[in-house]
PDB file of C-alpha atoms in Angstrom:
ATOM      1  CA  UNK T   1      48.358   9.506   7.330  1.00 35.00           C
ATOM      2  CA  UNK T   2      48.787   8.270   3.305  1.00 36.00           C
ATOM      3  CA  UNK T   3      45.251   8.734   2.446  1.00 39.00           C
ATOM      4  CA  UNK T   4      46.177  12.548   2.608  1.00 39.00           C
ATOM      5  CA  UNK T   5      49.567  12.447   1.298  1.00 34.00           C
ATOM      6  CA  UNK T   6      46.873  10.403  -1.753  1.00 38.00           C
ATOM      7  CA  UNK T   7      45.207  13.800  -2.213  1.00 40.00           C
ATOM      8  CA  UNK T   8      48.401  15.829  -2.302  1.00 41.00           C
ATOM      9  CA  UNK T   9      47.271  16.942   1.336  1.00 42.00           C
ATOM     10  CA  UNK T  10      50.425  16.289   3.519  1.00 43.00           C
ATOM     11  CA  UNK T  11      49.881  16.782   7.410  1.00 48.00           C
ATOM     12  CA  UNK T  12      46.623  17.332   6.973  1.00 54.00           C
ATOM     13  CA  UNK T  13      43.129  17.502   5.912  1.00 55.00           C
ATOM     14  CA  UNK T  14      42.493  20.922   4.351  1.00 56.00           C
ATOM     15  CA  UNK T  15      39.251  21.273   2.468  1.00 55.00           C
ATOM     16  CA  UNK T  16      36.452  21.863   4.597  1.00 65.00           C
ATOM     17  CA  UNK T  17      36.206  20.732   8.061  1.00 67.00           C
ATOM     18  CA  UNK T  18      33.074  18.554   7.544  1.00 73.00           C
ATOM     19  CA  UNK T  19      35.440  15.847   6.032  1.00 85.00           C
ATOM     20  CA  UNK T  20      36.099  15.459   9.651  1.00 86.00           C
ATOM     21  CA  UNK T  21      33.749  13.789  10.876  1.00 88.00           C
ATOM     22  CA  UNK T  22      34.718  10.529   8.302  1.00 88.00           C
ATOM     23  CA  UNK T  23      38.021  10.939   9.570  1.00 89.00           C
ATOM     24  CA  UNK T  24      37.627  10.262  13.157  1.00 88.00           C
ATOM     25  CA  UNK T  25      35.308   7.613  12.426  1.00 82.00           C
ATOM     26  CA  UNK T  26      36.607   5.077  15.278  1.00 84.00           C
ATOM     27  CA  UNK T  27      39.714   7.520  16.722  1.00 90.00           C
ATOM     28  CA  UNK T  28      40.049   7.499  20.823  1.00 92.00           C
ATOM     29  CA  UNK T  29      41.016  10.912  21.189  1.00 94.00           C
ATOM     30  CA  UNK T  30      41.603  13.135  18.461  1.00 93.00           C
ATOM     31  CA  UNK T  31      42.682  16.386  19.142  1.00 93.00           C
ATOM     32  CA  UNK T  32      42.461  19.712  16.906  1.00 90.00           C
ATOM     33  CA  UNK T  33      44.066  23.040  16.302  1.00 89.00           C
ATOM     34  CA  UNK T  34      42.041  25.580  14.764  1.00 87.00           C
ATOM     35  CA  UNK T  35      42.042  28.948  14.457  1.00 86.00           C
ATOM     36  CA  UNK T  36      39.663  30.847  16.804  1.00 87.00           C
ATOM     37  CA  UNK T  37      37.271  34.354  17.375  1.00 85.00           C
ATOM     38  CA  UNK T  38      35.850  34.553  20.752  1.00 87.00           C
ATOM     39  CA  UNK T  39      36.960  38.337  21.371  1.00 88.00           C
ATOM     40  CA  UNK T  40      40.291  37.544  23.489  1.00 91.00           C
ATOM     41  CA  UNK T  41      43.125  39.196  22.375  1.00 94.00           C
ATOM     42  CA  UNK T  42      44.950  37.281  19.114  1.00 93.00           C
ATOM     43  CA  UNK T  43      47.464  34.433  19.910  1.00 94.00           C
ATOM     44  CA  UNK T  44      45.702  33.229  23.120  1.00 95.00           C
ATOM     45  CA  UNK T  45      45.473  29.571  23.234  1.00 96.00           C
ATOM     46  CA  UNK T  46      42.455  28.415  23.800  1.00 94.00           C
ATOM     47  CA  UNK T  47      42.261  24.799  25.640  1.00 95.00           C
ATOM     48  CA  UNK T  48      38.471  23.343  25.078  1.00 93.00           C
ATOM     49  CA  UNK T  49      37.477  19.805  26.231  1.00 95.00           C
ATOM     50  CA  UNK T  50      34.277  18.835  23.501  1.00 93.00           C
ATOM     51  CA  UNK T  51      34.241  15.738  24.707  1.00 93.00           C
ATOM     52  CA  UNK T  52      31.034  16.055  27.152  1.00 91.00           C
ATOM     53  CA  UNK T  53      29.462  19.361  25.800  1.00 89.00           C
ATOM     54  CA  UNK T  54      29.553  21.494  23.248  1.00 88.00           C
ATOM     55  CA  UNK T  55      31.728  24.621  22.690  1.00 85.00           C
ATOM     56  CA  UNK T  56      30.717  27.460  24.120  1.00 84.00           C
ATOM     57  CA  UNK T  57      28.569  30.149  22.295  1.00 74.00           C
ATOM     58  CA  UNK T  58      30.662  32.751  22.528  1.00 72.00           C
ATOM     59  CA  UNK T  59      33.580  30.706  20.415  1.00 72.00           C
ATOM     60  CA  UNK T  60      33.148  31.091  17.087  1.00 63.00           C
ATOM     61  CA  UNK T  61      35.054  29.971  14.053  1.00 60.00           C
ATOM     62  CA  UNK T  62      38.027  31.800  12.383  1.00 55.00           C
ATOM     63  CA  UNK T  63      37.612  30.514   8.648  1.00 54.00           C
ATOM     64  CA  UNK T  64      36.756  30.886   5.170  1.00 54.00           C
ATOM     65  CA  UNK T  65      34.945  27.320   5.705  1.00 54.00           C
ATOM     66  CA  UNK T  66      31.683  26.739   4.839  1.00 60.00           C
ATOM     67  CA  UNK T  67      31.781  25.011   8.607  1.00 68.00           C
ATOM     68  CA  UNK T  68      33.723  25.701  10.757  1.00 76.00           C
ATOM     69  CA  UNK T  69      34.949  23.051  12.846  1.00 82.00           C
ATOM     70  CA  UNK T  70      32.870  24.325  15.816  1.00 83.00           C
ATOM     71  CA  UNK T  71      30.100  22.859  14.005  1.00 84.00           C
ATOM     72  CA  UNK T  72      31.820  19.362  12.663  1.00 86.00           C
ATOM     73  CA  UNK T  73      32.273  19.249  16.133  1.00 89.00           C
ATOM     74  CA  UNK T  74      28.914  19.161  16.617  1.00 88.00           C
ATOM     75  CA  UNK T  75      28.000  17.758  13.771  1.00 87.00           C
ATOM     76  CA  UNK T  76      29.372  14.152  14.959  1.00 90.00           C
ATOM     77  CA  UNK T  77      27.479  14.651  18.344  1.00 90.00           C
ATOM     78  CA  UNK T  78      24.419  14.613  16.648  1.00 90.00           C
ATOM     79  CA  UNK T  79      25.126  12.063  14.138  1.00 89.00           C
ATOM     80  CA  UNK T  80      26.806   9.793  17.019  1.00 90.00           C
ATOM     81  CA  UNK T  81      30.025  10.093  15.544  1.00 90.00           C
ATOM     82  CA  UNK T  82      31.746  12.081  17.853  1.00 91.00           C
ATOM     83  CA  UNK T  83      35.857   9.942  19.084  1.00 93.00           C
ATOM     84  CA  UNK T  84      35.810   8.719  23.036  1.00 93.00           C
ATOM     85  CA  UNK T  85      37.346  12.078  23.534  1.00 95.00           C
ATOM     86  CA  UNK T  86      38.123  15.647  21.311  1.00 95.00           C
ATOM     87  CA  UNK T  87      39.724  18.028  22.579  1.00 95.00           C
ATOM     88  CA  UNK T  88      39.836  21.521  20.472  1.00 93.00           C
ATOM     89  CA  UNK T  89      43.715  23.729  20.811  1.00 94.00           C
ATOM     90  CA  UNK T  90      42.056  27.127  19.753  1.00 91.00           C
ATOM     91  CA  UNK T  91      44.442  29.783  18.483  1.00 92.00           C
ATOM     92  CA  UNK T  92      43.207  33.617  18.471  1.00 91.00           C
ATOM     93  CA  UNK T  93      42.780  34.844  15.035  1.00 88.00           C
ATOM     94  CA  UNK T  94      44.115  38.268  14.250  1.00 85.00           C
ATOM     95  CA  UNK T  95      43.162  38.277  10.866  1.00 76.00           C
ATOM     96  CA  UNK T  96      41.336  35.826   8.504  1.00 73.00           C
ATOM     97  CA  UNK T  97      41.951  36.989   5.271  1.00 71.00           C
ATOM     98  CA  UNK T  98      43.760  34.391   2.396  1.00 72.00           C
ATOM     99  CA  UNK T  99      47.153  34.163   2.649  1.00 69.00           C
ATOM    100  CA  UNK T 100      50.008  32.432   3.817  1.00 73.00           C
ATOM    101  CA  UNK T 101      51.018  33.956   6.232  1.00 82.00           C
ATOM    102  CA  UNK T 102      51.043  34.034  10.494  1.00 86.00           C
ATOM    103  CA  UNK T 103      51.003  37.488  12.124  1.00 87.00           C
ATOM    104  CA  UNK T 104      53.682  37.316  14.598  1.00 89.00           C
ATOM    105  CA  UNK T 105      51.370  37.117  17.561  1.00 91.00           C
ATOM    106  CA  UNK T 106      49.760  33.557  16.367  1.00 91.00           C
ATOM    107  CA  UNK T 107      52.978  32.502  15.066  1.00 91.00           C
ATOM    108  CA  UNK T 108      53.501  32.715  18.365  1.00 94.00           C
ATOM    109  CA  UNK T 109      50.189  31.172  19.632  1.00 95.00           C
ATOM    110  CA  UNK T 110      50.874  28.362  16.858  1.00 93.00           C
ATOM    111  CA  UNK T 111      54.261  27.064  18.220  1.00 94.00           C
ATOM    112  CA  UNK T 112      52.344  27.539  22.252  1.00 95.00           C
ATOM    113  CA  UNK T 113      50.118  25.389  21.212  1.00 95.00           C
ATOM    114  CA  UNK T 114      52.303  22.309  19.759  1.00 94.00           C
ATOM    115  CA  UNK T 115      54.154  22.351  22.969  1.00 96.00           C
ATOM    116  CA  UNK T 116      51.101  22.456  25.160  1.00 96.00           C
ATOM    117  CA  UNK T 117      49.966  19.584  22.970  1.00 94.00           C
ATOM    118  CA  UNK T 118      53.268  17.559  23.389  1.00 95.00           C
ATOM    119  CA  UNK T 119      53.293  17.777  27.026  1.00 95.00           C
ATOM    120  CA  UNK T 120      49.414  16.397  26.856  1.00 93.00           C
ATOM    121  CA  UNK T 121      50.012  13.438  24.598  1.00 92.00           C
ATOM    122  CA  UNK T 122      52.946  12.953  26.805  1.00 90.00           C
TER     123      UNK T 122
END
């Protein structure tokens, strides 16, 4: 998006997930990929449709942000600003330590999530 390039964030919004509520405004369908923690093995890919019901309480954000993606989804729902369809691809985190590198199991899961998302969009 041009606005992302202007903010120097090619390919994503960055910052706090609460900015997603504004980004989703008027969208028909939204797909989100984020790190999660549910107790599943690291690298597990979860697909959850949050359009009609909240995300499971057992699924928590694996984030260093103040507000996680799940909370941003529920904030949008409470404000009546949820997109027509919202699907979360949650990748089970192995570590949420700051740094640029993914663990091998999570890196493989990113590839899997991308493949599944592309199949769903086709």
